[in-house]
Coordinates of C-alpha atoms in Angstrom, one line a residue:
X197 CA -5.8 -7.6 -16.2
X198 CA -4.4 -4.8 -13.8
X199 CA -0.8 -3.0 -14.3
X200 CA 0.2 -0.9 -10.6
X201 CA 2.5 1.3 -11.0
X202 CA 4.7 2.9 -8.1
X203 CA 6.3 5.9 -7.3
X204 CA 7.3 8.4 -4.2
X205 CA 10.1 6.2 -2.9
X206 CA 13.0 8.3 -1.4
X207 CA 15.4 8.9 1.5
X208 CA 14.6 10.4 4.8
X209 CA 15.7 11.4 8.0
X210 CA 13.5 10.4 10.9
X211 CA 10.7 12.1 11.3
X212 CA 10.1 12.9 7.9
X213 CA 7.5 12.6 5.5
X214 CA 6.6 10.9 1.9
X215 CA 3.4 10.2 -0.6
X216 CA 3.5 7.3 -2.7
X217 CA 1.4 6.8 -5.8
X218 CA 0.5 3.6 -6.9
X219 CA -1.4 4.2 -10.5
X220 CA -3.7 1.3 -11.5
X221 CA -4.9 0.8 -15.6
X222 CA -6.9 -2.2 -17.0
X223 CA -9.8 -3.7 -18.1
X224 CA -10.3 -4.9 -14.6
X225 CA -9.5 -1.8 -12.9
X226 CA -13.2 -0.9 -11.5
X227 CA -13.9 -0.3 -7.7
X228 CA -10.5 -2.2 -7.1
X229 CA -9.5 -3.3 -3.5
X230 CA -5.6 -1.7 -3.1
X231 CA -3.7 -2.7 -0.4
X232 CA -0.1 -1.3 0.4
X233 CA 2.8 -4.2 1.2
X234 CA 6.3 -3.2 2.5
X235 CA 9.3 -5.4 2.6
X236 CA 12.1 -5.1 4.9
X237 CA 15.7 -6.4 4.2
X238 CA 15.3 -10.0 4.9
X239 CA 12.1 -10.2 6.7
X240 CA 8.8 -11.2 4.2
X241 CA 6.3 -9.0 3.1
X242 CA 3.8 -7.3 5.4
X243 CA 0.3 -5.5 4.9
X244 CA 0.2 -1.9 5.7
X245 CA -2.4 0.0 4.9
X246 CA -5.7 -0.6 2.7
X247 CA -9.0 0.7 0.7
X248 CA -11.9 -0.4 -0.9
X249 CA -15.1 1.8 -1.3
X250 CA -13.7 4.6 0.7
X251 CA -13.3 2.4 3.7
X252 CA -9.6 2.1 5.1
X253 CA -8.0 -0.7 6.9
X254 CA -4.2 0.1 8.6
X255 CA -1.4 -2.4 10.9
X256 CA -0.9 -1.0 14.2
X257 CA 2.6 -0.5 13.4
X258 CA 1.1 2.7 10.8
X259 CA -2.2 3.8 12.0
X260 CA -1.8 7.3 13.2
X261 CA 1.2 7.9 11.1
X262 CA 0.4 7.2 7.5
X263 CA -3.0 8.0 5.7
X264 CA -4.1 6.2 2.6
X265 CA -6.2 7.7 0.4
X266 CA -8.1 7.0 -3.4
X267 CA -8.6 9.6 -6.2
X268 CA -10.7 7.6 -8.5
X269 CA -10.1 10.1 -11.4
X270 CA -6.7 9.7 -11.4
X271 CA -6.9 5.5 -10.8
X272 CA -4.6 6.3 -7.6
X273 CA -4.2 4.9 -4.4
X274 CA -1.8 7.2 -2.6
X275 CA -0.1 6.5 1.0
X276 CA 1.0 9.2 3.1
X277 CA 4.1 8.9 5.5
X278 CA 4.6 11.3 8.1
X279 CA 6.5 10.8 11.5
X280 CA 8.5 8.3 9.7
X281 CA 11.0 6.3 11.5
X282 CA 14.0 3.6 10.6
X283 CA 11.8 0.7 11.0
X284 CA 9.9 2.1 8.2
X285 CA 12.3 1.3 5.9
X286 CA 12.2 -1.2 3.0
X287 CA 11.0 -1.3 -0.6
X288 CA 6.7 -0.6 0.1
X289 CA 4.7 -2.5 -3.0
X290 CA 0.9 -1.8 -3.8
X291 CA -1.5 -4.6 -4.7
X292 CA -4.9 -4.5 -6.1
X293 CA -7.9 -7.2 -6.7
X294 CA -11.7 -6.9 -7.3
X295 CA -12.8 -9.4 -5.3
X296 CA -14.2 -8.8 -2.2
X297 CA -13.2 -12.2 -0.3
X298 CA -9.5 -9.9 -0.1
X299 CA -10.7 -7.2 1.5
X300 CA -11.1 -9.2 4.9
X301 CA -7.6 -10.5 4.3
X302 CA -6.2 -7.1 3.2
X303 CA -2.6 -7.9 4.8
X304 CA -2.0 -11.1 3.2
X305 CA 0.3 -10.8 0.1
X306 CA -0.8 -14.1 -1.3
X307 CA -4.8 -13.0 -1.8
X308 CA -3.1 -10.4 -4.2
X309 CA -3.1 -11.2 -7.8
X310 CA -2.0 -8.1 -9.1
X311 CA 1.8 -6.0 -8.1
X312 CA 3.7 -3.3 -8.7
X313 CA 7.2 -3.0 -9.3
X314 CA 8.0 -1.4 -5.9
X315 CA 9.2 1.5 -4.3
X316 CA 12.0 2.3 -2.1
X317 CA 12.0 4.3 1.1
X318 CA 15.0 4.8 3.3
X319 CA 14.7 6.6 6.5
X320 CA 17.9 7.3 8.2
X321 CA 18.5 8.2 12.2

């Protein structure tokens, strides 16, 4: 069992920049494959950004612009957002599983077993 917890979620002005944490505890919390969701207002939940073994995966709509990174003495996966913009907007989730069949389908919500709670980010024009 896995429990993700969230935080970092704020409001912005374009072109600003925020960290989220998302802190993982468990029995299965070892070498954990994290991947970052975020949900728009009425639109479904979409992969952003991942890592597994210090490899990193990112959606075109965030590479270049947000970093995600792992401090395995802490247990967290953090996601960095600079240059943000009002797209970027919507509550951003972080997911975790140990098996490595998810890694190659890091953006898809439904190879996720484990969730956080959620974070909102609002970035204003």
């Amino acid at each position: 069992q896995v429990s993700l917890v969230e935080s970092g979620g704020d409001s912005v002005q374009t072109g600003g920049s925020l960290t989220l944490a998302c802190v993982g505890s468990g029995s299965s919390w070892l070498r954990p494959i994290v991947s970052w969701f975020r949900q728009a207002p009425g639109k479904e939940r979409e992969g952003i950004a991942a890592i597994y073994n210090g490899d990193t995966r990112y959606d075109a709509a965030v590479q270049g612009r947000f970093t995600i990174s792992q401090d395995n003495t802490k247990n967290t996966v953090s996601l960095h957002l600079n240059n943000l913009k009002p797209e970027d907007t919507g509550m951003y989730y972080c997911a975790a599983d140990s098996r490595l069949s998810t890694w190659y389908l890091w953006y898809r919500p439904e190879g996720f077993p484990y969730w956080g709670q959620g974070t909102q980010v609002i970035v204003s024009s």
